[in-house]
mmCIF file of C-alpha atoms and ligand atoms in Angstrom:
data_model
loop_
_atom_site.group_PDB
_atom_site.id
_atom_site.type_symbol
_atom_site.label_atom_id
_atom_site.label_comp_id
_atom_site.label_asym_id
_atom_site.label_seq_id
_atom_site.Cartn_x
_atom_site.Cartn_y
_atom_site.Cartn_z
ATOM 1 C CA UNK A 1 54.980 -23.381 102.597
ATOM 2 C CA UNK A 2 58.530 -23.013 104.126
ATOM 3 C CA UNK A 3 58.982 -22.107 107.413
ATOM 4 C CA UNK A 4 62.094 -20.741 109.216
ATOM 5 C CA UNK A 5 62.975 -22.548 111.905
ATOM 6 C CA UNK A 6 65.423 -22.248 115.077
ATOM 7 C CA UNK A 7 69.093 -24.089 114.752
ATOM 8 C CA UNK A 8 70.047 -27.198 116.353
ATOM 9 C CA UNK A 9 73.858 -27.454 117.397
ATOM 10 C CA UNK A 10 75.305 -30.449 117.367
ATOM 11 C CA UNK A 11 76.322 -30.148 121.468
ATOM 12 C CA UNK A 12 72.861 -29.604 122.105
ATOM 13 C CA UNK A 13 71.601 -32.899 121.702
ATOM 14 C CA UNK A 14 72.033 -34.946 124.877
ATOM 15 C CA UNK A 15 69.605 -32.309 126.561
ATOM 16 C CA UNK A 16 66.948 -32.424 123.584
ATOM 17 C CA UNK A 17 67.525 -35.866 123.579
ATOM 18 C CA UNK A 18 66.370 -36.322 126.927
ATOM 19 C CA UNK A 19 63.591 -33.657 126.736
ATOM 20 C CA UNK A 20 61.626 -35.718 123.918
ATOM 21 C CA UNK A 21 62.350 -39.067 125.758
ATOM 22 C CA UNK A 22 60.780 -37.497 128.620
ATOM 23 C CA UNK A 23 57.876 -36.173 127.117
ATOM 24 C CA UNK A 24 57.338 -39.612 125.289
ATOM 25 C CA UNK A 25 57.346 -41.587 128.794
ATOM 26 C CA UNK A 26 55.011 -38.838 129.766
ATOM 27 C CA UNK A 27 57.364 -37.986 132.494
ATOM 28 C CA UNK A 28 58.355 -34.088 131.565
ATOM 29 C CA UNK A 29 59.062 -32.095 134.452
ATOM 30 C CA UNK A 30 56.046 -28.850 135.335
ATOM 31 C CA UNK A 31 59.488 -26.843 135.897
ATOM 32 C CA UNK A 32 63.274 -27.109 134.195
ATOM 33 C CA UNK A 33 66.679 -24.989 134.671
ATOM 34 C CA UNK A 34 67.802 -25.163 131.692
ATOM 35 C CA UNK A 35 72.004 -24.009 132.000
ATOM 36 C CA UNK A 36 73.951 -23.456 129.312
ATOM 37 C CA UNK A 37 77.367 -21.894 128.614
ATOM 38 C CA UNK A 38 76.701 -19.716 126.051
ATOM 39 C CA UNK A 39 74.624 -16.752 126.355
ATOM 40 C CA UNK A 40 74.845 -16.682 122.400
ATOM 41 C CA UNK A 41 71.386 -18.366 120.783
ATOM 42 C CA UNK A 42 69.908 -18.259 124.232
ATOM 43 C CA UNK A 43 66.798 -17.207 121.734
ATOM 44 C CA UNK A 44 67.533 -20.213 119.518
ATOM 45 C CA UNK A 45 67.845 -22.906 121.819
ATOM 46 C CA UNK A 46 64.942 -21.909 124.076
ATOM 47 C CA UNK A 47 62.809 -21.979 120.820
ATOM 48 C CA UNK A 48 64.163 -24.920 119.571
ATOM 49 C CA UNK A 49 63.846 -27.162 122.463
ATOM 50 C CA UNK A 50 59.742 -25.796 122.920
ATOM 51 C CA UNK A 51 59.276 -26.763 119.336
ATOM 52 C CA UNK A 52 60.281 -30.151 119.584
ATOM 53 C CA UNK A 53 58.439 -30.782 122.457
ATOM 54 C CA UNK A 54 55.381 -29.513 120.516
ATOM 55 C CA UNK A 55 56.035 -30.923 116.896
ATOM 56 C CA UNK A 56 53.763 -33.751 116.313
ATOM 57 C CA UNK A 57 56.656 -35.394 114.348
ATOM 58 C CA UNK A 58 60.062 -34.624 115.184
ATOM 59 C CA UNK A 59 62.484 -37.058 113.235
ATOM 60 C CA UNK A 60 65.913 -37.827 114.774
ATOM 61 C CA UNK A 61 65.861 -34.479 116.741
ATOM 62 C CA UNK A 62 64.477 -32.135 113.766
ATOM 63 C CA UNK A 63 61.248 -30.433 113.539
ATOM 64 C CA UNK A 64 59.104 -31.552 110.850
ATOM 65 C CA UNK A 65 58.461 -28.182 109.673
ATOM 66 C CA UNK A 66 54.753 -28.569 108.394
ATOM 67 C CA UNK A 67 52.847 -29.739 111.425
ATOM 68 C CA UNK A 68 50.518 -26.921 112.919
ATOM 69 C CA UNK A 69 52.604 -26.372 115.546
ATOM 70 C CA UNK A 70 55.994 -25.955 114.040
ATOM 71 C CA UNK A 71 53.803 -23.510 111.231
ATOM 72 C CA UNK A 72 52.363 -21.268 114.318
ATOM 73 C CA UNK A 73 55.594 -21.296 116.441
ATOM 74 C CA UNK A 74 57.490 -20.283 113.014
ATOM 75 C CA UNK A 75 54.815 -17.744 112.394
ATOM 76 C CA UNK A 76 54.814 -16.507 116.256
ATOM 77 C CA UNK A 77 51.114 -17.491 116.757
ATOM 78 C CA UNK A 78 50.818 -20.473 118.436
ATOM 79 C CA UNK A 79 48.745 -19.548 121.470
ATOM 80 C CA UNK A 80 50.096 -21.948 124.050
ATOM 81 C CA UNK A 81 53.305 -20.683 123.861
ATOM 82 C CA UNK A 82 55.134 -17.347 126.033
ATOM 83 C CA UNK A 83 58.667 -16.137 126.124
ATOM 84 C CA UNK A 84 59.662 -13.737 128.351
ATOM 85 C CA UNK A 85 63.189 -11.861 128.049
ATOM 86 C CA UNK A 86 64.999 -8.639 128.737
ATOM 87 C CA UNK A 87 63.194 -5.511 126.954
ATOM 88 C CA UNK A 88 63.886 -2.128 125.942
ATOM 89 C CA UNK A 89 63.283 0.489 128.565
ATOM 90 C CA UNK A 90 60.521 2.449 126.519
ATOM 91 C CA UNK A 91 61.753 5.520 128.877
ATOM 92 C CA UNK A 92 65.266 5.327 128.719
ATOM 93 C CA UNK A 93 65.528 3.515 125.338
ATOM 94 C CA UNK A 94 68.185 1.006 126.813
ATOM 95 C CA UNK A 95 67.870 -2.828 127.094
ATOM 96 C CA UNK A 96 66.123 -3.270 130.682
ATOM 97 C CA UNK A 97 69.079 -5.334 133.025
ATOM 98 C CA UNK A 98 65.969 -7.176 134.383
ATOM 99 C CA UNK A 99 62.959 -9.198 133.389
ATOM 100 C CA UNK A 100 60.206 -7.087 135.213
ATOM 101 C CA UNK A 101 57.702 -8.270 137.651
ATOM 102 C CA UNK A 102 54.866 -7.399 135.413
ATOM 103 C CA UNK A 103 56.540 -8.976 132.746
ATOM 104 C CA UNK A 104 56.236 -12.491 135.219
ATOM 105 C CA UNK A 105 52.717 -11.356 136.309
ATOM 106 C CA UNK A 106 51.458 -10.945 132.470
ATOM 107 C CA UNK A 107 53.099 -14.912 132.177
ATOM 108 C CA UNK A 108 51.408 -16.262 134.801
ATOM 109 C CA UNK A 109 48.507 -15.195 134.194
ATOM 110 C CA UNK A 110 49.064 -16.603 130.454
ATOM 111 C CA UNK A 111 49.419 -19.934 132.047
ATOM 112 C CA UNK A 112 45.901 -19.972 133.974
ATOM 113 C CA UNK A 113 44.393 -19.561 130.858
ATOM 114 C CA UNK A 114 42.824 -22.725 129.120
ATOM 115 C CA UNK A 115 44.906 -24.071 127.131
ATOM 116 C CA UNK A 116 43.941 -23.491 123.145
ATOM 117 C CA UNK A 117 45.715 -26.546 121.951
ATOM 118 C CA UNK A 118 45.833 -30.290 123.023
ATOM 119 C CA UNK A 119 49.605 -30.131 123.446
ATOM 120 C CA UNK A 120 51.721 -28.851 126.264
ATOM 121 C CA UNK A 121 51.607 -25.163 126.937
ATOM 122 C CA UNK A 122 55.038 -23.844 127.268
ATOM 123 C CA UNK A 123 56.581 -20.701 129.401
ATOM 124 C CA UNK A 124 60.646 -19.579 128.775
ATOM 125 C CA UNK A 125 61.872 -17.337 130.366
ATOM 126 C CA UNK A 126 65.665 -16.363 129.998
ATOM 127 C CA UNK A 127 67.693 -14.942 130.845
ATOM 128 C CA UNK A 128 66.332 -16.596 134.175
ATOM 129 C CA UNK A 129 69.098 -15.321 136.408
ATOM 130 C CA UNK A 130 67.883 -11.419 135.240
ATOM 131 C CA UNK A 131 64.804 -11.902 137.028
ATOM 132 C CA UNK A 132 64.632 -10.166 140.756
ATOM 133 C CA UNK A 133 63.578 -11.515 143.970
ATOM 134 C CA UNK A 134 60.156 -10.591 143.773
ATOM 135 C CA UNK A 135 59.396 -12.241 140.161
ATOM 136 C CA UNK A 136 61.506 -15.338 141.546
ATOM 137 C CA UNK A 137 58.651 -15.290 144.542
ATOM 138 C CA UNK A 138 55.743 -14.697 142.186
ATOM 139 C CA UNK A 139 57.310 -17.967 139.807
ATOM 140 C CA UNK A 140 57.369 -19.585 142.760
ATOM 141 C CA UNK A 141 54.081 -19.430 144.187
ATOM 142 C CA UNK A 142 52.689 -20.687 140.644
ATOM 143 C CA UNK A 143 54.984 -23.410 141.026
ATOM 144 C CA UNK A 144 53.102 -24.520 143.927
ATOM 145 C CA UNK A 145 49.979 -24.280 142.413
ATOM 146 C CA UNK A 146 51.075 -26.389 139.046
ATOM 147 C CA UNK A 147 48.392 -26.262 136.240
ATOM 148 C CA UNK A 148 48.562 -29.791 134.273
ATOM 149 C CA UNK A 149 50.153 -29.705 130.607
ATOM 150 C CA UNK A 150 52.420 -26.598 131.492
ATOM 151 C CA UNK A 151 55.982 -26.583 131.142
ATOM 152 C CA UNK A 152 57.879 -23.629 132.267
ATOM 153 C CA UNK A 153 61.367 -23.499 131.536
ATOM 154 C CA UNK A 154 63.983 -21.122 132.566
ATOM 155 C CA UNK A 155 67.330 -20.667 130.415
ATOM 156 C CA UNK A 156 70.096 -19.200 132.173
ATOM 157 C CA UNK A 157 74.086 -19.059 131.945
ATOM 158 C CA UNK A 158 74.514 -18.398 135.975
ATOM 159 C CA UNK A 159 72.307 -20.920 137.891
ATOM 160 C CA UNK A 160 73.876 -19.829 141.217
ATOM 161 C CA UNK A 161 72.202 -16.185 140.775
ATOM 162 C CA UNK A 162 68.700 -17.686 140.936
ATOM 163 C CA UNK A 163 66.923 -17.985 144.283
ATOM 164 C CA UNK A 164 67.130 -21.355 145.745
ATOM 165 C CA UNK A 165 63.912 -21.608 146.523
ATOM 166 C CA UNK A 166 62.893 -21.968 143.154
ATOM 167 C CA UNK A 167 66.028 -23.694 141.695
ATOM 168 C CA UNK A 168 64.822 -26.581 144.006
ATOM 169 C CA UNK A 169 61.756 -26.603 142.359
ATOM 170 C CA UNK A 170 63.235 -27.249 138.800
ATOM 171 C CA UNK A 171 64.675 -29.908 137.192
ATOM 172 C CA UNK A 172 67.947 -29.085 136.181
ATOM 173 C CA UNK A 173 69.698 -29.633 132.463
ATOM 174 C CA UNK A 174 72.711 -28.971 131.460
ATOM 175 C CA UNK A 175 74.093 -28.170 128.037
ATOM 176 C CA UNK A 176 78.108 -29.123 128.398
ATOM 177 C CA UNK A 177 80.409 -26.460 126.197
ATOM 178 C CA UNK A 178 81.419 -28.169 123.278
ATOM 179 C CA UNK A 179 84.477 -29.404 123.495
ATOM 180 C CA UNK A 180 87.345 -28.193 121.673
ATOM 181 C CA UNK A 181 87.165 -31.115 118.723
ATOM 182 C CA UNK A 182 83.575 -30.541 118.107
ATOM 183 C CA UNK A 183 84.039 -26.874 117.788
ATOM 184 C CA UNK A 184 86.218 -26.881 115.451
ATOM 185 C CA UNK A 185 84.667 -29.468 113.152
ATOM 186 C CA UNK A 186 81.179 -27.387 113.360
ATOM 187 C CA UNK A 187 83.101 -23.793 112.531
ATOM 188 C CA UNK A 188 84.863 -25.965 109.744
ATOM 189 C CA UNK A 189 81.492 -27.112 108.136
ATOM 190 C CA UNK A 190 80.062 -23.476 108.619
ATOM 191 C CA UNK A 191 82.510 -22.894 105.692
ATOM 192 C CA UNK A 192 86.073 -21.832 107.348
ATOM 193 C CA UNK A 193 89.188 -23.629 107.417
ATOM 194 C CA UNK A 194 90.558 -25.096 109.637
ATOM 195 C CA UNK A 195 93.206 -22.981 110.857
ATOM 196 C CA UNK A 196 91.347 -19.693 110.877
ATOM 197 C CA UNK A 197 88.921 -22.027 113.240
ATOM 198 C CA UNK A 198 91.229 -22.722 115.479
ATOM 199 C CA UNK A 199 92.011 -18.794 115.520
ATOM 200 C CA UNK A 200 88.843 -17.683 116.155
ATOM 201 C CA UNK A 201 87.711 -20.490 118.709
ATOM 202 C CA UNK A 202 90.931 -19.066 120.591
ATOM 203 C CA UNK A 203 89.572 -15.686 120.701
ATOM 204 C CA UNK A 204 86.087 -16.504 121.909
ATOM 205 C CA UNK A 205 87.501 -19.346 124.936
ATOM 206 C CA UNK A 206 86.353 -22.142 123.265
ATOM 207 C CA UNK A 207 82.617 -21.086 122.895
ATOM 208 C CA UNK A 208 81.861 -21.803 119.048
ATOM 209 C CA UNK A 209 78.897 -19.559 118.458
ATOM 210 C CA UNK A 210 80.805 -16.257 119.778
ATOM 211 C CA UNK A 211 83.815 -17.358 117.515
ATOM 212 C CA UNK A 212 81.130 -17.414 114.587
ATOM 213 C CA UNK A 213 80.002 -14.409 115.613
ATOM 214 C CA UNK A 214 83.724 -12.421 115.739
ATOM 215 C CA UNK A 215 84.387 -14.218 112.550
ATOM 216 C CA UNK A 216 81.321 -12.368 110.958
ATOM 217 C CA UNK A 217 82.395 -9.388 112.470
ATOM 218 C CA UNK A 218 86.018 -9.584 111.186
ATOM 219 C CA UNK A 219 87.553 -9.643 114.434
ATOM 220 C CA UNK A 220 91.299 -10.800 113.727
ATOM 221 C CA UNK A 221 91.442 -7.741 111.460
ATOM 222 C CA UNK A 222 90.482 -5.545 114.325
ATOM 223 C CA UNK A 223 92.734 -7.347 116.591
ATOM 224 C CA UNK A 224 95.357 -6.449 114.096
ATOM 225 C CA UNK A 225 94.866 -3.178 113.596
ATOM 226 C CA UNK A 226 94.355 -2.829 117.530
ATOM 227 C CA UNK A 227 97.536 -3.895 118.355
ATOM 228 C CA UNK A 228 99.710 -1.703 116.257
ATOM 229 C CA UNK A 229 97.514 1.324 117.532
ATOM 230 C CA UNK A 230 98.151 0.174 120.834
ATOM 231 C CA UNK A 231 102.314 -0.419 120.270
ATOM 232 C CA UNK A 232 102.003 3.308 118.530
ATOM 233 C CA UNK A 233 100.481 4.705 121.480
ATOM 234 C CA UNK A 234 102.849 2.822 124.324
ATOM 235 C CA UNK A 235 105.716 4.386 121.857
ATOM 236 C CA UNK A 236 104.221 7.668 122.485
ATOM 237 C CA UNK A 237 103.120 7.535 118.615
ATOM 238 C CA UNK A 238 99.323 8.452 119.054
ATOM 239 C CA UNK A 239 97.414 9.954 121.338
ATOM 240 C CA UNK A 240 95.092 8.136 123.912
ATOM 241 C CA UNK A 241 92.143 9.856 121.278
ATOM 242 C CA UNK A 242 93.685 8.745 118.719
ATOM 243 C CA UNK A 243 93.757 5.034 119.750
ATOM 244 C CA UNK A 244 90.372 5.501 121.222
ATOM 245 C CA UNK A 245 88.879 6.307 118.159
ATOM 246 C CA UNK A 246 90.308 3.036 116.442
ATOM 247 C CA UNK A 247 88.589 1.282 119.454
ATOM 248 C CA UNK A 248 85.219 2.553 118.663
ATOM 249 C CA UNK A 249 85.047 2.478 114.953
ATOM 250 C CA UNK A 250 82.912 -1.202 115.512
ATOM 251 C CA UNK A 251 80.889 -1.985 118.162
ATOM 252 C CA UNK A 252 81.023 -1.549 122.036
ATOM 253 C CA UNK A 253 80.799 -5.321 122.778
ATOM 254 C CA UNK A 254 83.899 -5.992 120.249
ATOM 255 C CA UNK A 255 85.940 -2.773 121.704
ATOM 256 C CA UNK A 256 85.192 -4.527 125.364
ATOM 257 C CA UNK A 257 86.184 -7.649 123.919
ATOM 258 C CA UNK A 258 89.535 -6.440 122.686
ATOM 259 C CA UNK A 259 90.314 -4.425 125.600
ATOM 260 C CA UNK A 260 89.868 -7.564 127.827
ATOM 261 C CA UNK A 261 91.762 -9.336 125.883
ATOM 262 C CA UNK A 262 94.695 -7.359 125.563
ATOM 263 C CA UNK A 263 94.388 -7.024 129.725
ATOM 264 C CA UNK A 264 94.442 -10.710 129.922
ATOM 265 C CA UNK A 265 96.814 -11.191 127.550
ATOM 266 C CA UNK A 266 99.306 -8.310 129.780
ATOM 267 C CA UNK A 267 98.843 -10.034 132.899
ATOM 268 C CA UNK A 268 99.294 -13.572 132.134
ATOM 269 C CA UNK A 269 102.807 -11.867 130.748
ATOM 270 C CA UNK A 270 103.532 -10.218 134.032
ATOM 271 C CA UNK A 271 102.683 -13.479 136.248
ATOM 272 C CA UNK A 272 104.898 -15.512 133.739
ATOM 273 C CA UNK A 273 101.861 -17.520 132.376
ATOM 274 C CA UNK A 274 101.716 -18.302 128.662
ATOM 275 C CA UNK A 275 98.365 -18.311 126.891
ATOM 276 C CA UNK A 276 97.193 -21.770 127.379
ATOM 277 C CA UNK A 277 97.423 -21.192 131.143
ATOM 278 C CA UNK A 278 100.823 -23.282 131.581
ATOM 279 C CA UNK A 279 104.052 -21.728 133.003
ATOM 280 C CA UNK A 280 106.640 -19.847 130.796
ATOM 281 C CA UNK A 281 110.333 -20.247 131.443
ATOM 282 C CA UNK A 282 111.171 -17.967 133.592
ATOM 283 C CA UNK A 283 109.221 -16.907 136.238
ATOM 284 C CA UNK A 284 108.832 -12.553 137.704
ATOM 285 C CA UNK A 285 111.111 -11.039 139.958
ATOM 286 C CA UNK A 286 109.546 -9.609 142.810
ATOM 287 C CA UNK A 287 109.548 -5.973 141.151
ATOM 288 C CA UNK A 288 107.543 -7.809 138.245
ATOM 289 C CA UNK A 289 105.095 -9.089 140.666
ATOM 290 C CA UNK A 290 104.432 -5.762 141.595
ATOM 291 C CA UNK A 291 103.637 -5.152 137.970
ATOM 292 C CA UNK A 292 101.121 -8.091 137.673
ATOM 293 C CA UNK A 293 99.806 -6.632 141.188
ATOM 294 C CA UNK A 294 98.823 -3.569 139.241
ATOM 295 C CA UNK A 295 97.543 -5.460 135.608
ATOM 296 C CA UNK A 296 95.169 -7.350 137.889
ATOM 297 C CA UNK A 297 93.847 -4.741 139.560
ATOM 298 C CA UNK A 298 93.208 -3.009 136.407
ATOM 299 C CA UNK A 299 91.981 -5.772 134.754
ATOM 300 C CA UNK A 300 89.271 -5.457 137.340
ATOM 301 C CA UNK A 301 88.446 -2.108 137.268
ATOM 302 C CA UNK A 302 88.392 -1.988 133.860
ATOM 303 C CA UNK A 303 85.501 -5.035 133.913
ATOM 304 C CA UNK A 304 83.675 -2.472 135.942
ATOM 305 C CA UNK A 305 84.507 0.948 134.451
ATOM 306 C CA UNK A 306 83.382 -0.713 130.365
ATOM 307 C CA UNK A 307 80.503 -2.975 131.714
ATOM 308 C CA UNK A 308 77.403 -0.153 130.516
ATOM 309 C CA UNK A 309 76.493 -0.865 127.272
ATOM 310 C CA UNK A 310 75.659 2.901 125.367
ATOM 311 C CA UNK A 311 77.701 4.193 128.427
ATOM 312 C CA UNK A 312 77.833 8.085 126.945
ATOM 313 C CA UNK A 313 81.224 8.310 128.810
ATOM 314 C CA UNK A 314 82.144 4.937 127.382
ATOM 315 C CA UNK A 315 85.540 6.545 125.852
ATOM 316 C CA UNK A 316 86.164 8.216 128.781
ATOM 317 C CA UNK A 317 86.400 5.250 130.522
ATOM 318 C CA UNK A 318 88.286 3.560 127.898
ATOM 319 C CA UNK A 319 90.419 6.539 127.944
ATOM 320 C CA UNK A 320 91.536 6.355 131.484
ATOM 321 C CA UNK A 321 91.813 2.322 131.492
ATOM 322 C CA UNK A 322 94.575 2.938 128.739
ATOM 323 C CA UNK A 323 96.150 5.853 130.627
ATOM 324 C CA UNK A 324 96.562 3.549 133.248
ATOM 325 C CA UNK A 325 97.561 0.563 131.381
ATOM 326 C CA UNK A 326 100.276 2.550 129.647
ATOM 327 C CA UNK A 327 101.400 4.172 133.096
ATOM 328 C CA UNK A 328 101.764 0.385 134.682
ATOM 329 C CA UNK A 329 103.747 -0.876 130.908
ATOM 330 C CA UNK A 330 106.015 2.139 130.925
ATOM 331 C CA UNK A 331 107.023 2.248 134.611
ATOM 332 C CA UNK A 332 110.754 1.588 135.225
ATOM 333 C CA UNK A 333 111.370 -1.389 137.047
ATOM 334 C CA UNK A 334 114.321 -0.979 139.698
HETATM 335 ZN ZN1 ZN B 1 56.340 -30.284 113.489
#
């Protein structure tokens, strides 16, 4: 029988690496931090790293596939095992910001239970950082209490945002961005060339899954066809509706995306820095600085004003960041 498992990325494996030598010396950890710079695959990796701690024959960092454990995690039945993540609200029909404290209640008392299987029982929770004080305290009070053969393991991008008191109580691992080399050579052997790579790897800051991800999503195109909406409308060309509407033809994450780019990309401009974060030739006037002053400051706001995700006055918002934006471009400098 196949079974479909979780992906392994090639800048993953100095952590998985030292997660099965661990377990082999016997010497795994009751609690790890897991960081990593990606929120993309958060799913993946925490899934990934539990099976291979629980496949009875992992070869050269893959899962064998056909023991019973890589069958029942692959089929979502292996008893010893409990993820806990962000929900949807059944009230409000939105993704919940935060892990609930009955969803941490309903965990630990998963992890009293006997365990079903002679392996490890493992616990993920992630986004870790999205859980409040009160689940941090409850975690923490199991931690003091550890049950043998449990491994709980918290994923997060944003280690700082977790309570101390319970950071200190992990083992921390760190998965290092790839670097820019080993990006590019993965997006090339996902089937890309090289130069469209490079593109998208630009686009995303260097993190390689989110630049798969806008490739799938056709994201230069919508840069493209952005940017001469948003040179018709600075022209006086189109309406702010107009250009609004072109925004929200794909999805609200990629109409954030492209907004905060084209921000970033207007204020680097105005403080005379070119894209790769060097200085351009000549540097602003003190009028210009003014300018920059202003693209900051809406740069901010505007992180604020898009951050709700189904926001129903999402193009309102996006409607008054470009008001503003084209107010600050079309100002005459004197
Ligand atoms: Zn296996």
């Amino acid at each position: 029988m196949d079974v479909e498992l979780p992906t392994m990325f090639p800048w993953q494996r100095e952590v998985l690496e030292r997660a099965l030598a661990l377990k082999q010396e016997n010497r795994l950890p009751q609690a790890v931090m897991l960081e990593t710079a990606s929120d993309y695959q958060m799913d993946d990796l925490a899934r990934y790293i539990s099976m291979l701690l629980l496949c009875d024959q992992p070869q050269n960092l893959s899962l064998c596939g056909i023991c019973e454990a890589c069958r029942m995690m692959s089929a979502g039945t292996y008893a010893d095992f409990s993820l806990v993540t962000l929900e949807v609200d059944t009230k409000s029909k939105k993704m919940s910001k935060n892990i609930k404290i009955e969803q941490i209640r309903n965990l630990i008392h998963e992890l009293h239970l006997t365990r079903k299987y002679s392996r490890l029982k493992i616990a993920v929770i992630y986004p870790a950082e999205a859980m409040n004080k009160s689940s941090a305290n409850a975690l923490l009070k199991t931690l003091e209490e550890p049950a043998a053969g449990v491994l709980l393991l918290l994923v997060t991008r944003n280690p700082g945002r977790i309570p101390i008191t319970l950071r200190s109580r992990c083992q921390s691992w760190t998965i290092d961005p790839a670097d820019q080399q080993a990006s590019l050579e993965w997006l090339t052997d996902q089937g890309g060339d090289a130069k469209t790579a490079a593109q998208y790897l630009q686009y995303a800051s260097g993190d390689p899954l989110l630049a798969m991800d806008l490739q799938q999503q056709n994201y230069a195109q919508r840069v493209d066809s952005f940017k001469s909406s948003l040179t018709a409308f600075l022209r006086g060309g189109k309406s702010v509706s107009e250009l609004c509407k072109n925004l929200l033809s794909g999805e609200v994450s990629v109409s954030r995306r492209l907004i905060e780019m084209t921000l970033k990309a207007y204020c680097y401009k105005a403080c005379g820095i070119d894209s790769t974060g060097g200085s351009t030739a000549s540097m602003p006037s003190t009028v210009e600085w003014s300018r920059a002053q202003e693209l900051l400051d809406l740069q901010r706001r505007a992180q604020q004003q898009l951050q709700e995700e189904n926001n129903l006055d999402f193009q309102l918002q996006l409607e008054d960041v470009l008001i503003s934006l084209k107010q600050i471009l079309t100002r005459r400098l004197n």
